[in-house]
């Protein structure tokens, strides 16, 4: 069951991230974030109401709130990166978020295996390789959005830590708290910067789909962590960049250099080793 949940989470995250990237290219960043977070809050509220879960402890709610705060920063950075960069590069870079839980474990006295050490090294090399592209003068430079993608990776890693600590107190409550904490800042930013609403029904449906897909994936991941080994769940749920890359190539005709594709593969391999180690 944990394997199926993790794979489903990975698939849902891939589709949601692709939709978010498309939406962020058409609408202001915080408008996209606002409507997707509100849609996610509605889904999480329905899950809590249907499950009848007891309220979590103060500590568990605090971890969920922490996940919500760092998660919304990560989402803002990620959506902006998807809007200005190449999705096939941005997605795999954010997948290195699993490095953050490794560092967290070290601080708590854990010692990573040799496999995880190799994975960290591969992830760093892969990020550098995937981040570099040729401009018109064939001068190597960092690709657009890479810095934001790295910020998103750190924030997502922190959110994963918070979510894993909050999930035992109730999966629905953990995700509901995350979304409730995230909504005020994104709404404030959207109003401050000037909201611009989707101009078509298709635009509204896209934002709704992103919000439901992202929150659904988060619920699936949280459920998987309570039912199976975290190492197995993490590696399977980290496959979402593959979905993003495939959709970007098929639907947006994005082209990625061979060296960058190699970097993507190495980065994903590093993520797999980190999670499996």
PDB file of C-alpha atoms in Angstrom:
ATOM      1  CA  UNK A   1       0.000   0.000   0.000  1.00  0.00           C
ATOM      2  CA  UNK A   2       2.803   2.452   0.845  1.00  0.00           C
ATOM      3  CA  UNK A   3       4.385   1.830  -2.572  1.00  0.00           C
ATOM      4  CA  UNK A   4       1.121   2.522  -4.396  1.00  0.00           C
ATOM      5  CA  UNK A   5       0.502   5.668  -2.347  1.00  0.00           C
ATOM      6  CA  UNK A   6       4.004   7.000  -3.014  1.00  0.00           C
ATOM      7  CA  UNK A   7       3.750   6.321  -6.762  1.00  0.00           C
ATOM      8  CA  UNK A   8       0.353   8.003  -6.871  1.00  0.00           C
ATOM      9  CA  UNK A   9       1.803  11.012  -5.016  1.00  0.00           C
ATOM     10  CA  UNK A  10       4.657  11.245  -7.505  1.00  0.00           C
ATOM     11  CA  UNK A  11       2.279  11.149 -10.464  1.00  0.00           C
ATOM     12  CA  UNK A  12      -0.038  13.758  -8.948  1.00  0.00           C
ATOM     13  CA  UNK A  13       2.857  16.086  -8.117  1.00  0.00           C
ATOM     14  CA  UNK A  14       4.162  15.811 -11.671  1.00  0.00           C
ATOM     15  CA  UNK A  15       0.864  16.859 -13.243  1.00  0.00           C
ATOM     16  CA  UNK A  16       0.290  19.584 -10.644  1.00  0.00           C
ATOM     17  CA  UNK A  17       3.759  21.053 -11.135  1.00  0.00           C
ATOM     18  CA  UNK A  18       3.323  21.130 -14.901  1.00  0.00           C
ATOM     19  CA  UNK A  19      -0.013  22.904 -14.544  1.00  0.00           C
ATOM     20  CA  UNK A  20       1.514  25.367 -12.076  1.00  0.00           C
ATOM     21  CA  UNK A  21       4.293  26.184 -14.516  1.00  0.00           C
ATOM     22  CA  UNK A  22       1.815  26.833 -17.307  1.00  0.00           C
ATOM     23  CA  UNK A  23      -0.370  28.947 -15.027  1.00  0.00           C
ATOM     24  CA  UNK A  24       2.576  30.992 -13.749  1.00  0.00           C
ATOM     25  CA  UNK A  25       3.457  31.936 -17.321  1.00  0.00           C
ATOM     26  CA  UNK A  26       0.001  33.411 -17.849  1.00  0.00           C
ATOM     27  CA  UNK A  27      -0.869  34.918 -14.466  1.00  0.00           C
ATOM     28  CA  UNK A  28       0.983  36.647 -11.597  1.00  0.00           C
ATOM     29  CA  UNK A  29       2.814  34.195  -9.352  1.00  0.00           C
ATOM     30  CA  UNK A  30       0.872  34.911  -6.177  1.00  0.00           C
ATOM     31  CA  UNK A  31      -2.469  34.763  -7.972  1.00  0.00           C
ATOM     32  CA  UNK A  32      -1.642  31.215  -9.015  1.00  0.00           C
ATOM     33  CA  UNK A  33      -0.432  30.374  -5.505  1.00  0.00           C
ATOM     34  CA  UNK A  34      -3.547  31.882  -3.873  1.00  0.00           C
ATOM     35  CA  UNK A  35      -6.120  29.956  -5.864  1.00  0.00           C
ATOM     36  CA  UNK A  36      -4.198  26.684  -5.748  1.00  0.00           C
ATOM     37  CA  UNK A  37      -3.749  26.959  -1.990  1.00  0.00           C
ATOM     38  CA  UNK A  38      -7.447  27.751  -1.474  1.00  0.00           C
ATOM     39  CA  UNK A  39      -8.412  24.737  -3.589  1.00  0.00           C
ATOM     40  CA  UNK A  40      -6.011  22.637  -1.533  1.00  0.00           C
ATOM     41  CA  UNK A  41      -7.483  23.933   1.723  1.00  0.00           C
ATOM     42  CA  UNK A  42     -10.963  22.931   0.574  1.00  0.00           C
ATOM     43  CA  UNK A  43      -9.760  19.407  -0.232  1.00  0.00           C
ATOM     44  CA  UNK A  44      -7.917  19.028   3.087  1.00  0.00           C
ATOM     45  CA  UNK A  45     -10.981  20.289   4.978  1.00  0.00           C
ATOM     46  CA  UNK A  46     -13.154  17.709   3.261  1.00  0.00           C
ATOM     47  CA  UNK A  47     -10.689  14.954   4.177  1.00  0.00           C
ATOM     48  CA  UNK A  48     -10.691  15.999   7.845  1.00  0.00           C
ATOM     49  CA  UNK A  49     -14.492  16.188   7.930  1.00  0.00           C
ATOM     50  CA  UNK A  50     -14.879  12.797   6.283  1.00  0.00           C
ATOM     51  CA  UNK A  51     -12.241  11.021   8.370  1.00  0.00           C
ATOM     52  CA  UNK A  52     -13.310  12.356  11.755  1.00  0.00           C
ATOM     53  CA  UNK A  53      -9.692  12.553  12.922  1.00  0.00           C
ATOM     54  CA  UNK A  54      -9.062  13.868  16.412  1.00  0.00           C
ATOM     55  CA  UNK A  55      -7.219  17.178  16.650  1.00  0.00           C
ATOM     56  CA  UNK A  56      -3.413  16.807  16.765  1.00  0.00           C
ATOM     57  CA  UNK A  57      -1.220  17.770  19.700  1.00  0.00           C
ATOM     58  CA  UNK A  58       0.233  21.270  19.937  1.00  0.00           C
ATOM     59  CA  UNK A  59       3.660  19.978  18.927  1.00  0.00           C
ATOM     60  CA  UNK A  60       2.299  18.183  15.870  1.00  0.00           C
ATOM     61  CA  UNK A  61       0.278  21.246  14.854  1.00  0.00           C
ATOM     62  CA  UNK A  62       3.427  23.328  15.264  1.00  0.00           C
ATOM     63  CA  UNK A  63       5.363  21.047  12.914  1.00  0.00           C
ATOM     64  CA  UNK A  64       2.535  21.269  10.386  1.00  0.00           C
ATOM     65  CA  UNK A  65       2.544  25.071  10.644  1.00  0.00           C
ATOM     66  CA  UNK A  66       6.305  25.074  10.106  1.00  0.00           C
ATOM     67  CA  UNK A  67       5.824  22.914   7.012  1.00  0.00           C
ATOM     68  CA  UNK A  68       3.215  25.377   5.765  1.00  0.00           C
ATOM     69  CA  UNK A  69       5.450  28.417   6.184  1.00  0.00           C
ATOM     70  CA  UNK A  70       8.539  26.995   4.499  1.00  0.00           C
ATOM     71  CA  UNK A  71       6.349  25.215   1.970  1.00  0.00           C
ATOM     72  CA  UNK A  72       4.727  28.425   0.724  1.00  0.00           C
ATOM     73  CA  UNK A  73       8.141  30.042   0.302  1.00  0.00           C
ATOM     74  CA  UNK A  74       9.202  26.993  -1.667  1.00  0.00           C
ATOM     75  CA  UNK A  75       6.060  27.099  -3.800  1.00  0.00           C
ATOM     76  CA  UNK A  76       6.590  30.779  -4.613  1.00  0.00           C
ATOM     77  CA  UNK A  77      10.190  30.131  -5.643  1.00  0.00           C
ATOM     78  CA  UNK A  78       9.263  26.982  -7.557  1.00  0.00           C
ATOM     79  CA  UNK A  79       6.369  28.500  -9.500  1.00  0.00           C
ATOM     80  CA  UNK A  80       8.502  31.496 -10.457  1.00  0.00           C
ATOM     81  CA  UNK A  81      11.320  29.194 -11.544  1.00  0.00           C
ATOM     82  CA  UNK A  82       8.895  27.177 -13.686  1.00  0.00           C
ATOM     83  CA  UNK A  83       7.622  30.402 -15.245  1.00  0.00           C
ATOM     84  CA  UNK A  84      11.033  31.716 -16.331  1.00  0.00           C
ATOM     85  CA  UNK A  85      13.112  28.560 -16.692  1.00  0.00           C
ATOM     86  CA  UNK A  86      13.030  25.208 -18.453  1.00  0.00           C
ATOM     87  CA  UNK A  87      10.644  22.820 -16.712  1.00  0.00           C
ATOM     88  CA  UNK A  88      12.785  19.834 -17.627  1.00  0.00           C
ATOM     89  CA  UNK A  89      15.655  21.365 -15.644  1.00  0.00           C
ATOM     90  CA  UNK A  90      13.782  23.036 -12.772  1.00  0.00           C
ATOM     91  CA  UNK A  91      11.872  19.910 -11.768  1.00  0.00           C
ATOM     92  CA  UNK A  92      14.861  17.613 -11.204  1.00  0.00           C
ATOM     93  CA  UNK A  93      16.741  20.317  -9.290  1.00  0.00           C
ATOM     94  CA  UNK A  94      13.900  20.678  -6.793  1.00  0.00           C
ATOM     95  CA  UNK A  95      13.935  16.893  -6.384  1.00  0.00           C
ATOM     96  CA  UNK A  96      17.212  17.298  -4.480  1.00  0.00           C
ATOM     97  CA  UNK A  97      15.057  18.482  -1.566  1.00  0.00           C
ATOM     98  CA  UNK A  98      15.727  15.077  -0.019  1.00  0.00           C
ATOM     99  CA  UNK A  99      19.201  16.336   0.911  1.00  0.00           C
ATOM    100  CA  UNK A 100      17.602  18.535   3.588  1.00  0.00           C
ATOM    101  CA  UNK A 101      16.199  15.628   5.638  1.00  0.00           C
ATOM    102  CA  UNK A 102      19.655  14.021   5.461  1.00  0.00           C
ATOM    103  CA  UNK A 103      21.240  17.131   6.998  1.00  0.00           C
ATOM    104  CA  UNK A 104      18.458  17.206   9.582  1.00  0.00           C
ATOM    105  CA  UNK A 105      19.205  13.614  10.489  1.00  0.00           C
ATOM    106  CA  UNK A 106      22.912  14.413  10.897  1.00  0.00           C
ATOM    107  CA  UNK A 107      22.069  17.209  13.307  1.00  0.00           C
ATOM    108  CA  UNK A 108      20.035  14.714  15.346  1.00  0.00           C
ATOM    109  CA  UNK A 109      22.966  12.315  15.557  1.00  0.00           C
ATOM    110  CA  UNK A 110      22.194  10.080  12.597  1.00  0.00           C
ATOM    111  CA  UNK A 111      25.007   8.894  10.334  1.00  0.00           C
ATOM    112  CA  UNK A 112      24.272   8.415   6.633  1.00  0.00           C
ATOM    113  CA  UNK A 113      25.363   5.297   4.828  1.00  0.00           C
ATOM    114  CA  UNK A 114      28.055   5.258   2.170  1.00  0.00           C
ATOM    115  CA  UNK A 115      25.254   4.998  -0.381  1.00  0.00           C
ATOM    116  CA  UNK A 116      23.728   8.256   0.856  1.00  0.00           C
ATOM    117  CA  UNK A 117      27.103   9.989   0.773  1.00  0.00           C
ATOM    118  CA  UNK A 118      27.517   8.983  -2.859  1.00  0.00           C
ATOM    119  CA  UNK A 119      23.983  10.172  -3.528  1.00  0.00           C
ATOM    120  CA  UNK A 120      24.682  13.641  -2.102  1.00  0.00           C
ATOM    121  CA  UNK A 121      27.770  13.971  -4.303  1.00  0.00           C
ATOM    122  CA  UNK A 122      25.881  12.827  -7.385  1.00  0.00           C
ATOM    123  CA  UNK A 123      23.020  15.217  -6.645  1.00  0.00           C
ATOM    124  CA  UNK A 124      25.400  18.199  -6.417  1.00  0.00           C
ATOM    125  CA  UNK A 125      27.171  17.255  -9.660  1.00  0.00           C
ATOM    126  CA  UNK A 126      23.858  16.657 -11.378  1.00  0.00           C
ATOM    127  CA  UNK A 127      22.448  20.009 -10.281  1.00  0.00           C
ATOM    128  CA  UNK A 128      25.491  21.856 -11.640  1.00  0.00           C
ATOM    129  CA  UNK A 129      25.390  19.962 -14.938  1.00  0.00           C
ATOM    130  CA  UNK A 130      21.645  20.399 -15.378  1.00  0.00           C
ATOM    131  CA  UNK A 131      21.813  24.083 -14.504  1.00  0.00           C
ATOM    132  CA  UNK A 132      24.234  25.129 -17.219  1.00  0.00           C
ATOM    133  CA  UNK A 133      23.206  26.026 -20.724  1.00  0.00           C
ATOM    134  CA  UNK A 134      24.680  27.703 -23.839  1.00  0.00           C
ATOM    135  CA  UNK A 135      23.540  31.184 -24.758  1.00  0.00           C
ATOM    136  CA  UNK A 136      23.669  32.575 -28.270  1.00  0.00           C
ATOM    137  CA  UNK A 137      27.372  33.364 -27.930  1.00  0.00           C
ATOM    138  CA  UNK A 138      27.976  29.836 -26.616  1.00  0.00           C
ATOM    139  CA  UNK A 139      29.122  31.181 -23.269  1.00  0.00           C
ATOM    140  CA  UNK A 140      28.275  28.824 -20.459  1.00  0.00           C
ATOM    141  CA  UNK A 141      26.043  30.280 -17.803  1.00  0.00           C
ATOM    142  CA  UNK A 142      23.540  29.216 -15.206  1.00  0.00           C
ATOM    143  CA  UNK A 143      20.081  28.591 -16.579  1.00  0.00           C
ATOM    144  CA  UNK A 144      17.165  30.856 -15.815  1.00  0.00           C
ATOM    145  CA  UNK A 145      15.366  29.980 -12.607  1.00  0.00           C
ATOM    146  CA  UNK A 146      18.043  27.668 -11.216  1.00  0.00           C
ATOM    147  CA  UNK A 147      18.712  29.770  -8.117  1.00  0.00           C
ATOM    148  CA  UNK A 148      15.002  29.854  -7.361  1.00  0.00           C
ATOM    149  CA  UNK A 149      14.794  26.103  -7.900  1.00  0.00           C
ATOM    150  CA  UNK A 150      17.547  25.559  -5.330  1.00  0.00           C
ATOM    151  CA  UNK A 151      15.703  27.769  -2.826  1.00  0.00           C
ATOM    152  CA  UNK A 152      12.556  25.753  -3.512  1.00  0.00           C
ATOM    153  CA  UNK A 153      14.460  22.513  -2.928  1.00  0.00           C
ATOM    154  CA  UNK A 154      15.664  23.654   0.507  1.00  0.00           C
ATOM    155  CA  UNK A 155      12.182  24.815   1.472  1.00  0.00           C
ATOM    156  CA  UNK A 156      10.513  21.647   0.218  1.00  0.00           C
ATOM    157  CA  UNK A 157      13.008  19.591   2.189  1.00  0.00           C
ATOM    158  CA  UNK A 158      12.073  21.507   5.325  1.00  0.00           C
ATOM    159  CA  UNK A 159       8.393  21.008   4.590  1.00  0.00           C
ATOM    160  CA  UNK A 160       8.948  17.258   4.227  1.00  0.00           C
ATOM    161  CA  UNK A 161      10.561  17.191   7.659  1.00  0.00           C
ATOM    162  CA  UNK A 162       7.682  19.108   9.199  1.00  0.00           C
ATOM    163  CA  UNK A 163       5.081  16.977   7.468  1.00  0.00           C
ATOM    164  CA  UNK A 164       6.692  13.730   8.600  1.00  0.00           C
ATOM    165  CA  UNK A 165       6.663  14.966  12.214  1.00  0.00           C
ATOM    166  CA  UNK A 166       3.052  16.152  11.972  1.00  0.00           C
ATOM    167  CA  UNK A 167       1.506  13.214  10.068  1.00  0.00           C
ATOM    168  CA  UNK A 168       1.243  10.844  13.076  1.00  0.00           C
ATOM    169  CA  UNK A 169      -1.196  13.333  14.626  1.00  0.00           C
ATOM    170  CA  UNK A 170      -3.541  13.023  11.657  1.00  0.00           C
ATOM    171  CA  UNK A 171      -2.783  13.191   7.948  1.00  0.00           C
ATOM    172  CA  UNK A 172      -5.732  15.401   7.134  1.00  0.00           C
ATOM    173  CA  UNK A 173      -5.037  17.784  10.000  1.00  0.00           C
ATOM    174  CA  UNK A 174      -1.370  18.070   9.043  1.00  0.00           C
ATOM    175  CA  UNK A 175      -2.162  19.079   5.462  1.00  0.00           C
ATOM    176  CA  UNK A 176      -5.078  21.298   6.525  1.00  0.00           C
ATOM    177  CA  UNK A 177      -2.812  23.204   8.912  1.00  0.00           C
ATOM    178  CA  UNK A 178      -0.161  23.568   6.206  1.00  0.00           C
ATOM    179  CA  UNK A 179      -2.634  25.120   3.799  1.00  0.00           C
ATOM    180  CA  UNK A 180      -4.286  27.332   6.437  1.00  0.00           C
ATOM    181  CA  UNK A 181      -0.918  28.815   7.378  1.00  0.00           C
ATOM    182  CA  UNK A 182       0.114  29.330   3.752  1.00  0.00           C
ATOM    183  CA  UNK A 183      -2.985  31.169   2.536  1.00  0.00           C
ATOM    184  CA  UNK A 184      -2.717  34.546   4.396  1.00  0.00           C
ATOM    185  CA  UNK A 185       0.749  35.492   3.067  1.00  0.00           C
ATOM    186  CA  UNK A 186       0.005  34.525  -0.529  1.00  0.00           C
ATOM    187  CA  UNK A 187      -3.339  36.345  -0.486  1.00  0.00           C
ATOM    188  CA  UNK A 188      -1.656  39.431   0.987  1.00  0.00           C
ATOM    189  CA  UNK A 189       1.062  39.340  -1.666  1.00  0.00           C
ATOM    190  CA  UNK A 190      -1.486  38.882  -4.446  1.00  0.00           C
ATOM    191  CA  UNK A 191      -3.523  41.867  -3.266  1.00  0.00           C
ATOM    192  CA  UNK A 192      -0.422  44.008  -2.775  1.00  0.00           C
ATOM    193  CA  UNK A 193       0.990  43.279  -6.209  1.00  0.00           C
ATOM    194  CA  UNK A 194      -2.349  43.610  -7.954  1.00  0.00           C
ATOM    195  CA  UNK A 195      -4.492  40.557  -8.653  1.00  0.00           C
ATOM    196  CA  UNK A 196      -5.329  39.505 -12.190  1.00  0.00           C
ATOM    197  CA  UNK A 197      -7.927  36.783 -12.493  1.00  0.00           C
ATOM    198  CA  UNK A 198      -7.995  34.032 -15.105  1.00  0.00           C
ATOM    199  CA  UNK A 199      -9.811  35.221 -18.198  1.00  0.00           C
ATOM    200  CA  UNK A 200     -11.404  31.925 -19.137  1.00  0.00           C
ATOM    201  CA  UNK A 201     -13.062  28.869 -17.672  1.00  0.00           C
ATOM    202  CA  UNK A 202     -10.065  26.856 -18.794  1.00  0.00           C
ATOM    203  CA  UNK A 203      -7.792  29.064 -16.679  1.00  0.00           C
ATOM    204  CA  UNK A 204      -9.940  28.543 -13.590  1.00  0.00           C
ATOM    205  CA  UNK A 205     -10.020  24.793 -14.124  1.00  0.00           C
ATOM    206  CA  UNK A 206      -6.234  24.746 -14.492  1.00  0.00           C
ATOM    207  CA  UNK A 207      -5.737  26.450 -11.111  1.00  0.00           C
ATOM    208  CA  UNK A 208      -8.309  24.181  -9.496  1.00  0.00           C
ATOM    209  CA  UNK A 209      -6.565  21.133 -10.897  1.00  0.00           C
ATOM    210  CA  UNK A 210      -3.172  22.304  -9.661  1.00  0.00           C
ATOM    211  CA  UNK A 211      -4.485  22.929  -6.159  1.00  0.00           C
ATOM    212  CA  UNK A 212      -6.298  19.609  -5.905  1.00  0.00           C
ATOM    213  CA  UNK A 213      -3.382  17.720  -7.467  1.00  0.00           C
ATOM    214  CA  UNK A 214      -0.735  19.265  -5.218  1.00  0.00           C
ATOM    215  CA  UNK A 215      -2.726  18.788  -2.020  1.00  0.00           C
ATOM    216  CA  UNK A 216      -3.818  15.313  -3.075  1.00  0.00           C
ATOM    217  CA  UNK A 217      -0.173  14.377  -3.608  1.00  0.00           C
ATOM    218  CA  UNK A 218       0.740  15.786  -0.209  1.00  0.00           C
ATOM    219  CA  UNK A 219      -1.994  13.730   1.446  1.00  0.00           C
ATOM    220  CA  UNK A 220      -0.844  10.599  -0.381  1.00  0.00           C
ATOM    221  CA  UNK A 221       2.790  11.173   0.612  1.00  0.00           C
ATOM    222  CA  UNK A 222       1.863  11.775   4.249  1.00  0.00           C
ATOM    223  CA  UNK A 223      -0.224   8.593   4.274  1.00  0.00           C
ATOM    224  CA  UNK A 224       2.620   6.617   2.695  1.00  0.00           C
ATOM    225  CA  UNK A 225       5.100   7.731   5.382  1.00  0.00           C
ATOM    226  CA  UNK A 226       2.844   6.283   8.076  1.00  0.00           C
ATOM    227  CA  UNK A 227       2.509   2.926   6.326  1.00  0.00           C
ATOM    228  CA  UNK A 228       5.952   2.033   5.015  1.00  0.00           C
ATOM    229  CA  UNK A 229       9.664   2.667   5.202  1.00  0.00           C
ATOM    230  CA  UNK A 230      10.527   6.304   4.629  1.00  0.00           C
ATOM    231  CA  UNK A 231      13.490   5.358   2.425  1.00  0.00           C
ATOM    232  CA  UNK A 232      11.207   3.477   0.020  1.00  0.00           C
ATOM    233  CA  UNK A 233       8.451   6.089   0.114  1.00  0.00           C
ATOM    234  CA  UNK A 234      10.883   8.947  -0.473  1.00  0.00           C
ATOM    235  CA  UNK A 235      12.523   7.438  -3.536  1.00  0.00           C
ATOM    236  CA  UNK A 236       9.196   6.596  -5.173  1.00  0.00           C
ATOM    237  CA  UNK A 237       7.656  10.002  -4.451  1.00  0.00           C
ATOM    238  CA  UNK A 238      10.756  11.705  -5.904  1.00  0.00           C
ATOM    239  CA  UNK A 239       9.903  10.482  -9.395  1.00  0.00           C
ATOM    240  CA  UNK A 240       7.624  13.452 -10.121  1.00  0.00           C
ATOM    241  CA  UNK A 241      10.266  15.353 -12.181  1.00  0.00           C
ATOM    242  CA  UNK A 242      10.118  12.582 -14.761  1.00  0.00           C
ATOM    243  CA  UNK A 243       6.416  13.313 -15.258  1.00  0.00           C
ATOM    244  CA  UNK A 244       7.202  17.037 -15.485  1.00  0.00           C
ATOM    245  CA  UNK A 245       9.986  16.520 -18.040  1.00  0.00           C
ATOM    246  CA  UNK A 246       7.823  14.263 -20.221  1.00  0.00           C
ATOM    247  CA  UNK A 247       4.872  16.663 -20.187  1.00  0.00           C
ATOM    248  CA  UNK A 248       7.100  19.670 -20.938  1.00  0.00           C
ATOM    249  CA  UNK A 249       8.696  17.914 -23.899  1.00  0.00           C
ATOM    250  CA  UNK A 250       5.416  16.567 -25.282  1.00  0.00           C
ATOM    251  CA  UNK A 251       3.156  19.573 -24.728  1.00  0.00           C
ATOM    252  CA  UNK A 252       5.548  22.537 -24.749  1.00  0.00           C
ATOM    253  CA  UNK A 253       8.195  21.146 -27.105  1.00  0.00           C
ATOM    254  CA  UNK A 254      10.967  22.063 -24.667  1.00  0.00           C
ATOM    255  CA  UNK A 255      14.442  21.087 -25.812  1.00  0.00           C
ATOM    256  CA  UNK A 256      17.184  20.121 -23.406  1.00  0.00           C
ATOM    257  CA  UNK A 257      20.859  19.709 -24.331  1.00  0.00           C
ATOM    258  CA  UNK A 258      22.401  16.275 -23.971  1.00  0.00           C
ATOM    259  CA  UNK A 259      24.746  17.469 -21.240  1.00  0.00           C
ATOM    260  CA  UNK A 260      21.763  18.819 -19.334  1.00  0.00           C
ATOM    261  CA  UNK A 261      19.862  15.576 -19.792  1.00  0.00           C
ATOM    262  CA  UNK A 262      22.854  13.755 -18.367  1.00  0.00           C
ATOM    263  CA  UNK A 263      22.820  16.151 -15.414  1.00  0.00           C
ATOM    264  CA  UNK A 264      19.117  15.506 -14.906  1.00  0.00           C
ATOM    265  CA  UNK A 265      19.753  11.763 -14.862  1.00  0.00           C
ATOM    266  CA  UNK A 266      22.649  12.111 -12.422  1.00  0.00           C
ATOM    267  CA  UNK A 267      20.624  14.384 -10.112  1.00  0.00           C
ATOM    268  CA  UNK A 268      17.732  11.946 -10.061  1.00  0.00           C
ATOM    269  CA  UNK A 269      20.156   9.113  -9.453  1.00  0.00           C
ATOM    270  CA  UNK A 270      21.552  11.030  -6.498  1.00  0.00           C
ATOM    271  CA  UNK A 271      18.054  11.560  -5.119  1.00  0.00           C
ATOM    272  CA  UNK A 272      17.401   7.835  -5.416  1.00  0.00           C
ATOM    273  CA  UNK A 273      20.611   6.919  -3.591  1.00  0.00           C
ATOM    274  CA  UNK A 274      19.965   9.457  -0.824  1.00  0.00           C
ATOM    275  CA  UNK A 275      16.475   8.118  -0.260  1.00  0.00           C
ATOM    276  CA  UNK A 276      17.377   4.442  -0.594  1.00  0.00           C
ATOM    277  CA  UNK A 277      20.496   4.628   1.580  1.00  0.00           C
TER     278      UNK A 277
END
